[in-house]
PDB file of C-alpha atoms in Angstrom:
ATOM      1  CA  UNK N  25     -26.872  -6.763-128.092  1.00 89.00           C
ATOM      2  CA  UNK N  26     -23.342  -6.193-126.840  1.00 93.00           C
ATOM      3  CA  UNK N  27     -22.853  -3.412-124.040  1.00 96.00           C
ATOM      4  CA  UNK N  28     -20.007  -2.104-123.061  1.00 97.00           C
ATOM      5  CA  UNK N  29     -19.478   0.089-120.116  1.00 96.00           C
ATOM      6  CA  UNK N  30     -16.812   1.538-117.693  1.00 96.00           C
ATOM      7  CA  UNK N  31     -16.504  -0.864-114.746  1.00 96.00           C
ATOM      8  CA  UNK N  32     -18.544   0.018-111.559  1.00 95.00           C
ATOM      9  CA  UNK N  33     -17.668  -1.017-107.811  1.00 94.00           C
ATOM     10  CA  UNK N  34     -20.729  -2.964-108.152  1.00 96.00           C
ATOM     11  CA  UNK N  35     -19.457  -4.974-110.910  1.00 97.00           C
ATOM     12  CA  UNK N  36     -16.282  -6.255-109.035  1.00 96.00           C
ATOM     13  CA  UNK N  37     -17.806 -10.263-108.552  1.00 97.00           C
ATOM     14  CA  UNK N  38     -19.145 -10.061-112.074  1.00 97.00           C
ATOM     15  CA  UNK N  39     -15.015  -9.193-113.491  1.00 97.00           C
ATOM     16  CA  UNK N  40     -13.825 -11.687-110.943  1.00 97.00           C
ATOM     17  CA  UNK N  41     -16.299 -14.008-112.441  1.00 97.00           C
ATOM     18  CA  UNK N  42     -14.987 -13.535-116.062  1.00 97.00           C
ATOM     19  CA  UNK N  43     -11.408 -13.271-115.509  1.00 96.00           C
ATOM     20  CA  UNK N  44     -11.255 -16.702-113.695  1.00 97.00           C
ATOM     21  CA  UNK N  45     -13.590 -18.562-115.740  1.00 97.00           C
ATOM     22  CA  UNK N  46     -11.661 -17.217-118.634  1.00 94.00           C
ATOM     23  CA  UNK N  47      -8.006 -17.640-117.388  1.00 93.00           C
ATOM     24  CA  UNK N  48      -8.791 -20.922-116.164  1.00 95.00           C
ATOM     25  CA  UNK N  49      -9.898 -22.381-119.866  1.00 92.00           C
ATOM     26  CA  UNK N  50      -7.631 -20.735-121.443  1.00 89.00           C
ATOM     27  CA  UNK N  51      -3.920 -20.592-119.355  1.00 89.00           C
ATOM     28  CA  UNK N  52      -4.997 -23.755-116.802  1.00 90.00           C
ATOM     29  CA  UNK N  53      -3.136 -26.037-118.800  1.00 90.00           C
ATOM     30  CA  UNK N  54      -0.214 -24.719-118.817  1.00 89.00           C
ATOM     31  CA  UNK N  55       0.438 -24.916-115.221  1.00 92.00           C
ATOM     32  CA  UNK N  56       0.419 -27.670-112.341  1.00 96.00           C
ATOM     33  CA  UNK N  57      -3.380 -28.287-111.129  1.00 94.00           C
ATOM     34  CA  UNK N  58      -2.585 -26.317-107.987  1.00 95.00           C
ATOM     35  CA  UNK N  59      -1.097 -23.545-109.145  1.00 95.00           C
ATOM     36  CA  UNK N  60      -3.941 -23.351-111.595  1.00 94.00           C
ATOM     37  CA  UNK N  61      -6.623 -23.974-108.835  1.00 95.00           C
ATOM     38  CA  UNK N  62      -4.953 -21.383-107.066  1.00 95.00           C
ATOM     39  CA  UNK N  63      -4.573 -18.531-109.763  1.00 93.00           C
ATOM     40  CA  UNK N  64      -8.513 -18.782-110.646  1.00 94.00           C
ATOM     41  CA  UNK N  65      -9.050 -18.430-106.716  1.00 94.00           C
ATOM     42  CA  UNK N  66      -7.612 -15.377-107.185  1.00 93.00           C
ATOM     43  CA  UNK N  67      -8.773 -13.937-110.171  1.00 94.00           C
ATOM     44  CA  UNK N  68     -12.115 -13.853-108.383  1.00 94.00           C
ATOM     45  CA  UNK N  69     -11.206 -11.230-105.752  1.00 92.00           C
ATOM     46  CA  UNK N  70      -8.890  -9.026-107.650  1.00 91.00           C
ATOM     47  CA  UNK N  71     -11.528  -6.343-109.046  1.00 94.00           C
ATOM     48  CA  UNK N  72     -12.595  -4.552-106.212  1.00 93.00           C
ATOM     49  CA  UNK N  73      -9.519  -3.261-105.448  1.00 93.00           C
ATOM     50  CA  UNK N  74      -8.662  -2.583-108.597  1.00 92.00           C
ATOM     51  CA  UNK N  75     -11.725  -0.293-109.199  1.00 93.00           C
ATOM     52  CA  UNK N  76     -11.678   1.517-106.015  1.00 92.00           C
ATOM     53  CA  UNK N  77      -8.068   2.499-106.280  1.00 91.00           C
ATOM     54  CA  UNK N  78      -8.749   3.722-110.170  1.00 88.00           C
ATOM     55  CA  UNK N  79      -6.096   1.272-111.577  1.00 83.00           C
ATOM     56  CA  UNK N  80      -6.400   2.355-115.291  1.00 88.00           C
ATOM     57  CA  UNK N  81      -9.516   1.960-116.915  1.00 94.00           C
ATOM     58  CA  UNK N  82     -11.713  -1.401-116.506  1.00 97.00           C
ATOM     59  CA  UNK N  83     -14.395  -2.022-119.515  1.00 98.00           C
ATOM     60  CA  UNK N  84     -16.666  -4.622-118.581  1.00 98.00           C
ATOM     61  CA  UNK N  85     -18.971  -5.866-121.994  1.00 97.00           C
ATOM     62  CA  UNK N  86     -22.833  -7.868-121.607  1.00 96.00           C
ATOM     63  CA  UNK N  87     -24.064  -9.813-124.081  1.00 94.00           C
ATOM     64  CA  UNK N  88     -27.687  -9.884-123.467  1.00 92.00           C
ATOM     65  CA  UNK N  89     -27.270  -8.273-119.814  1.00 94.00           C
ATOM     66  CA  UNK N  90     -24.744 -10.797-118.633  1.00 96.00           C
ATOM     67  CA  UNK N  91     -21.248 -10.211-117.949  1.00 97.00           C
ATOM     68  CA  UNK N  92     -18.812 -12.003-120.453  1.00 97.00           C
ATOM     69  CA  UNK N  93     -15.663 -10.070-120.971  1.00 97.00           C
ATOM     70  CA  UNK N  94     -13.761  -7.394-119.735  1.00 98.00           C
ATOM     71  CA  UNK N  95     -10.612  -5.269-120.625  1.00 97.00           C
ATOM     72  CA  UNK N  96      -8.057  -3.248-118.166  1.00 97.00           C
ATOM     73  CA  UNK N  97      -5.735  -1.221-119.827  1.00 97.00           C
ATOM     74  CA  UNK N  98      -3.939   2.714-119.049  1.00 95.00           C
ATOM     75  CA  UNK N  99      -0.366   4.070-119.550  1.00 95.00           C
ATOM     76  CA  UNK N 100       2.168   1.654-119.648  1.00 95.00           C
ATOM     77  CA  UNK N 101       4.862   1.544-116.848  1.00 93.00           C
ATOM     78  CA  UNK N 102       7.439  -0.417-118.992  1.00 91.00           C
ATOM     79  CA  UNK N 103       7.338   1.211-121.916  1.00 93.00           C
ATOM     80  CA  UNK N 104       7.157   5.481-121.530  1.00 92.00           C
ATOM     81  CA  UNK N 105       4.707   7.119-124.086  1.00 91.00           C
ATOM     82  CA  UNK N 106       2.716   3.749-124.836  1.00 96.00           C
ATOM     83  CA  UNK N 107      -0.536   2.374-123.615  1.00 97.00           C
ATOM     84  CA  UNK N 108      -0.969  -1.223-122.147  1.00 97.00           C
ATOM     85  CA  UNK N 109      -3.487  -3.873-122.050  1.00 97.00           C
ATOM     86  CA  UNK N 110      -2.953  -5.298-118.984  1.00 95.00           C
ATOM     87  CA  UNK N 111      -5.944  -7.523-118.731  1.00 94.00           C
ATOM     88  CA  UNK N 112      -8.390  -9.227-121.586  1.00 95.00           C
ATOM     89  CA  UNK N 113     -10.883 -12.086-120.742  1.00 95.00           C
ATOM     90  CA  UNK N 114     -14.175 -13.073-122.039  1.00 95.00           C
ATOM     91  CA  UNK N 115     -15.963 -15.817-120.421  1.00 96.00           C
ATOM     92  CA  UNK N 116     -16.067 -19.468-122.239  1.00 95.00           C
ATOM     93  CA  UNK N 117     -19.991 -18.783-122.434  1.00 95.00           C
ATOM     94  CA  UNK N 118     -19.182 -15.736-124.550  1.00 94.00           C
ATOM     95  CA  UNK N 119     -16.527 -17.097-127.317  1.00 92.00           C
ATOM     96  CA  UNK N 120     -17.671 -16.445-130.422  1.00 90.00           C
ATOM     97  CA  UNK N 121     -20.791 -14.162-129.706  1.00 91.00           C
ATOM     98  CA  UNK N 122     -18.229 -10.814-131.035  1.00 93.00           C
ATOM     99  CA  UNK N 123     -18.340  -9.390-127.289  1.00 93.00           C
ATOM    100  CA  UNK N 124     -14.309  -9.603-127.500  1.00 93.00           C
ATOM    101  CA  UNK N 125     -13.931  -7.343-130.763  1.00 95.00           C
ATOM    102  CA  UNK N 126     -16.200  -4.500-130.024  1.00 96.00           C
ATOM    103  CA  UNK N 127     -14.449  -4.865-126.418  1.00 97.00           C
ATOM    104  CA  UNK N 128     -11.063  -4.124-128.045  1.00 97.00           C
ATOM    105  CA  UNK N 129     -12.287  -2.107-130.458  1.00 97.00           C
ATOM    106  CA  UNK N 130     -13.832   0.417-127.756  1.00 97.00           C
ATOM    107  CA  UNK N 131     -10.558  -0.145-125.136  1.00 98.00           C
ATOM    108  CA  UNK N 132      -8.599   1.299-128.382  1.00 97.00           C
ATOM    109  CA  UNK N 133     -10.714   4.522-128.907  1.00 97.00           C
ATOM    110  CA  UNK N 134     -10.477   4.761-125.527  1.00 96.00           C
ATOM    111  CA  UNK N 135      -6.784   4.581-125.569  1.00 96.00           C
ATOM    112  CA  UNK N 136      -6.395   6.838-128.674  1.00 96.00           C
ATOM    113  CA  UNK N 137      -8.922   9.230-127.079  1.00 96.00           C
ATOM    114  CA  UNK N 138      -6.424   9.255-124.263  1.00 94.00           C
ATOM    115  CA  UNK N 139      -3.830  10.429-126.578  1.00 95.00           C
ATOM    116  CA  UNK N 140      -1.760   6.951-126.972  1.00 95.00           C
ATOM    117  CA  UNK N 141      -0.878   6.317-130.589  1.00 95.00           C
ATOM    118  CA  UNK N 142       1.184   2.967-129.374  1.00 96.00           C
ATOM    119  CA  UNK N 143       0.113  -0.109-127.658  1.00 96.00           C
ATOM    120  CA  UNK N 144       0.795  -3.338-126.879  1.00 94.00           C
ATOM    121  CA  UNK N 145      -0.490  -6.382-124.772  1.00 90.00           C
ATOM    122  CA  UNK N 146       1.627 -10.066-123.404  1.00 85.00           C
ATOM    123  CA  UNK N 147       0.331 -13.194-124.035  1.00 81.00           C
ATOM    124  CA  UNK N 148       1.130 -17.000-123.755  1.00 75.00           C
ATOM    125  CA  UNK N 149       2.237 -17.762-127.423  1.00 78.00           C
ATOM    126  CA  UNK N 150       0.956 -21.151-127.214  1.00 75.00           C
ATOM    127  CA  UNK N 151      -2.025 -20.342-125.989  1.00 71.00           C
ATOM    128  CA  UNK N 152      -4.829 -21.405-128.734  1.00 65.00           C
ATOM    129  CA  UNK N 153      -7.363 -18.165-128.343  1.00 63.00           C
TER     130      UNK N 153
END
């Protein structure tokens, strides 16, 4: 069973959690080994902050009652009248249990429920996932 939920200040460690673990298997390699050690350092203590200051909103899916993906997305401030995704990670553990399309799917409706009919997201091209 795949939940998905608005993120809670209680949830901060678990999104810290997923982001690294998934930024770290899947852009690591593209950087030097201390940049890379560094970045997943602090991936972990971003989400806090994030929640308490109401940064867009910050979906957070369980598989089974454990955390393994999340989505951040909201208005975008480089493009005026379109929505960003400024965030999408699912945990290693997670890939290919379907947690990361219901995820999108419900961060769309969200976004179209918002009133955004365009959207867009950045990515590493050569990354493989």
């Amino acid at each position: 069973m795949i939940d998905i939920q608005l993120a809670r200040p209680v949830d901060g460690d678990a999104l810290g959690e997923v982001h690294a673990a998934g930024w770290e298997a899947a852009y690591a390699p593209f950087f030097a080994p201390e940049f890379a050690a560094a970045g997943v350092r602090d991936r972990r203590t971003r989400w806090h902050a994030r929640i308490a200051n109401g940064e867009g909103a910050i979906l957070l899916a369980r598989v089974a009652g454990r955390p393994l993906a999340l989505s951040w997305a909201g208005p975008s401030p480089h493009r005026p009248g379109w929505a960003e995704v400024f965030g999408f990670y699912g945990h290693p553990d997670g890939w290919g249990s379907g947690e990361a399309g219901a995820l999108m799917t419900r961060t769309l409706d969200r976004l179209r429920a918002a009133g955004h009919t365009r959207v867009h997201l950045w990515t590493l091209r050569e990354a493989p996932r």
